[in-house]
Structures are given as C-alpha cells and as structure tokens.
PDB file of C-alpha atoms in Angstrom:
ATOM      1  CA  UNK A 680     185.024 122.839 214.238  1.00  0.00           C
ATOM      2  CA  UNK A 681     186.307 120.983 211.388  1.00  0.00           C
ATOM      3  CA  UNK A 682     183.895 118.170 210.103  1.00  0.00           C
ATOM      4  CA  UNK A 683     187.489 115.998 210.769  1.00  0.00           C
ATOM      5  CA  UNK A 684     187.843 117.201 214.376  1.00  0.00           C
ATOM      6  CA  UNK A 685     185.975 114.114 215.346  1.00  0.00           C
ATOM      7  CA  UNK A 686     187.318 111.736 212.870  1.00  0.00           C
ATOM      8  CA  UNK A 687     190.822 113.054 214.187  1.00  0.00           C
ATOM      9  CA  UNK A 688     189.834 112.206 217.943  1.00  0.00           C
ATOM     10  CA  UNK A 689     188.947 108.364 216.916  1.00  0.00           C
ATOM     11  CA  UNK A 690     191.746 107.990 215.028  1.00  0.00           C
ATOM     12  CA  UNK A 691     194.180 109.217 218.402  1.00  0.00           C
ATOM     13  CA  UNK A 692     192.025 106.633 220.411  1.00  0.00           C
ATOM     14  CA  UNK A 693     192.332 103.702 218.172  1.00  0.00           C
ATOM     15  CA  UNK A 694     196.567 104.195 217.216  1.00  0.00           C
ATOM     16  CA  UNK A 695     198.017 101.851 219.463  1.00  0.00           C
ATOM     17  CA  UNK A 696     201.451 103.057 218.881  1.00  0.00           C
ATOM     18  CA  UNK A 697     202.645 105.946 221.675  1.00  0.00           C
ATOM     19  CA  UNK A 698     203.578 108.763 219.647  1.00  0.00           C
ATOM     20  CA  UNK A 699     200.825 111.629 218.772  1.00  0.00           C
ATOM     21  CA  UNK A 700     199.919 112.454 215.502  1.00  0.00           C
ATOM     22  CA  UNK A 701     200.879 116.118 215.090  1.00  0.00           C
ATOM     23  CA  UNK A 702     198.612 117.785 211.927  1.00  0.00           C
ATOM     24  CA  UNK A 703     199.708 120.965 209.911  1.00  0.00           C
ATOM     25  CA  UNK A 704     196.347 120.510 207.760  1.00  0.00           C
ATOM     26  CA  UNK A 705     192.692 119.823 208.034  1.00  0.00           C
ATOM     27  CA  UNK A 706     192.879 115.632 206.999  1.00  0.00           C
ATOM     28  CA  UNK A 707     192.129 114.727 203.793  1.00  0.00           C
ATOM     29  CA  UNK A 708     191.856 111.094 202.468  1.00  0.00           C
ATOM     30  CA  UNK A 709     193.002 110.078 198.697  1.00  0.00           C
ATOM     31  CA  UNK A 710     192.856 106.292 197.962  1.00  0.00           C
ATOM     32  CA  UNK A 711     192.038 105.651 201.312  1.00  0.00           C
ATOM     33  CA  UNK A 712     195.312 107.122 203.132  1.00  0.00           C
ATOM     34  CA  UNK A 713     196.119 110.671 204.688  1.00  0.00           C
ATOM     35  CA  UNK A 714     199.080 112.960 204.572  1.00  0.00           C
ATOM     36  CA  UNK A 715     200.419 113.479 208.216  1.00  0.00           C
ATOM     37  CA  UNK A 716     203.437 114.936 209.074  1.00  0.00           C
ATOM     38  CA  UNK A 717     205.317 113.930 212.591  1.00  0.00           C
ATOM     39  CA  UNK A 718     207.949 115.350 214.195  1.00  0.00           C
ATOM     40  CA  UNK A 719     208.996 116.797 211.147  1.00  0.00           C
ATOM     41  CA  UNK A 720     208.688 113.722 208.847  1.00  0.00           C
ATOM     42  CA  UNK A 721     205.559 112.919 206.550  1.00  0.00           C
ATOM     43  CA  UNK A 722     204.357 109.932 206.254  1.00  0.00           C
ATOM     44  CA  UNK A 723     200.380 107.889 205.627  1.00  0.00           C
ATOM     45  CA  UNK A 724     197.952 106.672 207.859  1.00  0.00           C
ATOM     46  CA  UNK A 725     194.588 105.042 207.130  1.00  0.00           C
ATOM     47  CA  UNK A 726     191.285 105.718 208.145  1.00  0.00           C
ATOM     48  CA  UNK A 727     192.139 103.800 211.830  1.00  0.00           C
ATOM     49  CA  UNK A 728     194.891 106.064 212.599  1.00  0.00           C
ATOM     50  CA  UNK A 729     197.651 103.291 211.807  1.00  0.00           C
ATOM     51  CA  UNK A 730     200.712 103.770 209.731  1.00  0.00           C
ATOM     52  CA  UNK A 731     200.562 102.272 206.402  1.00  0.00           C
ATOM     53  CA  UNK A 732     203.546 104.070 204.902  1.00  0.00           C
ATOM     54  CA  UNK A 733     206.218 105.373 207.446  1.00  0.00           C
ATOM     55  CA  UNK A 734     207.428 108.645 208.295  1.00  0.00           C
ATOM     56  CA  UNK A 735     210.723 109.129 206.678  1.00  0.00           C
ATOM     57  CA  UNK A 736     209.924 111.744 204.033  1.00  0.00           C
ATOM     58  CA  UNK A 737     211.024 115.632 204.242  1.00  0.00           C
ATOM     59  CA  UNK A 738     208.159 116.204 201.789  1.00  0.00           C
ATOM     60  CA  UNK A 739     205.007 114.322 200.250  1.00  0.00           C
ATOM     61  CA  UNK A 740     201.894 114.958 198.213  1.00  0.00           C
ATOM     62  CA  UNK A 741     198.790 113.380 198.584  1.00  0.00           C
ATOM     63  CA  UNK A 742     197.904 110.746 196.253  1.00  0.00           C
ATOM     64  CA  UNK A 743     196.639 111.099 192.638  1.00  0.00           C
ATOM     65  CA  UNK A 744     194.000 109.206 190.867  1.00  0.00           C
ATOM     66  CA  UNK A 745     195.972 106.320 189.615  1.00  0.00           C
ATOM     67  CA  UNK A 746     197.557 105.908 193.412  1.00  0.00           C
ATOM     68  CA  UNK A 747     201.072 107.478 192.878  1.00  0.00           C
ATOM     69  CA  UNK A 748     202.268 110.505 195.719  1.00  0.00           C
ATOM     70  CA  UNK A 749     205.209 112.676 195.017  1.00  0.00           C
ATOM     71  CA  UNK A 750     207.653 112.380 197.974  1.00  0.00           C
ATOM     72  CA  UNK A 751     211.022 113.740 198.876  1.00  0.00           C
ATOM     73  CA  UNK A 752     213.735 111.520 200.578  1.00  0.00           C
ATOM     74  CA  UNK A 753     217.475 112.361 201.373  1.00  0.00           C
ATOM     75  CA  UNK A 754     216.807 115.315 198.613  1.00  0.00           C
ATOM     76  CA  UNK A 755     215.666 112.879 195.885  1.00  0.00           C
ATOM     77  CA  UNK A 756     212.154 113.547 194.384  1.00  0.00           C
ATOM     78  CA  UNK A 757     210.080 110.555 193.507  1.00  0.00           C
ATOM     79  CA  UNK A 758     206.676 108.865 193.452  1.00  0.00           C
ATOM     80  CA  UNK A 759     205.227 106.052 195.256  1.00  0.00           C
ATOM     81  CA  UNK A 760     202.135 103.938 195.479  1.00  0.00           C
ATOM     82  CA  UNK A 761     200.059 102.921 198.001  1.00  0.00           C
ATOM     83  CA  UNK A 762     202.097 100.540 199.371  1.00  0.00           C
ATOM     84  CA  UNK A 763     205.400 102.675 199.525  1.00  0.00           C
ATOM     85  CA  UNK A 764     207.119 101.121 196.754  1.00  0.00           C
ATOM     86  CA  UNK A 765     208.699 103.475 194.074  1.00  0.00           C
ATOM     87  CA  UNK A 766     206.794 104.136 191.375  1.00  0.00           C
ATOM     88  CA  UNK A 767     207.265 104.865 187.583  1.00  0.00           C
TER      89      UNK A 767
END
C-alpha cells in the first residue's frame, strides 16, 4: 500500500462535507495543500481533508516554492496562491 493509503482514510473520516474525494494520483502535499480532482474538477484540500480552494478548475498544478499553482479555468491559463487569488 501507499504510505498515503492511511493518511487518505483519515482525511475521508474527518471531511464533513458528503461528497467523496475521488484521487487519480498517489497525494502529495506542497505548501501544505493537495491536488485532488472531483468529479472531473480539480481543486485543494489540506491535510484534514477540507476544501481550501474549490473545485472549479479543468486543470491545476501543484504548488511551487514561492506558493503559486498553474490552473486552467473556462480555457484561460493562470496562477494562483494559496488562497485562490490570481497571482502575478
């Protein structure tokens, strides 16, 4: 099993929203958020399993060093931080 099976499992137990977090990679954390993809949209979680940055994008990156994720929204490309703002 992965080493994130079990972090996975917690994170399912402690969401409180209904919907399932559906993975199409092993979890990886940058700056303290994760790439997930649901129902067809990517979005962040933290380390709890809660959504920090919503799932609206048809493509995203993980985050680089200085907090900034390339994302893809109604065919624009773009970056944002941590927070989901647009970034320069």
């Amino acid at each position: 099993l992965f080493p994130y099976t079990t972090l996975f499992r917690s994170m399912l137990r402690q969401a409180k929203k209904s919907y399932r977090l559906f993975m199409t990679m092993p979890m990886f954390f940058s700056v303290g958020l994760a790439l997930v993809r649901q129902n067809g949209w990517w979005g962040y979680v933290d380390k709890t399993g809660k959504e920090v940055i919503p799932f609206v994008y048809e493509d995203a990156r993980y985050f680089n060093k200085n907090g900034k994720a390339q994302v893809k929204l109604n065919g624009e490309t773009f970056f944002i931080d941590v927070k989901g703002n647009r970034a320069e």
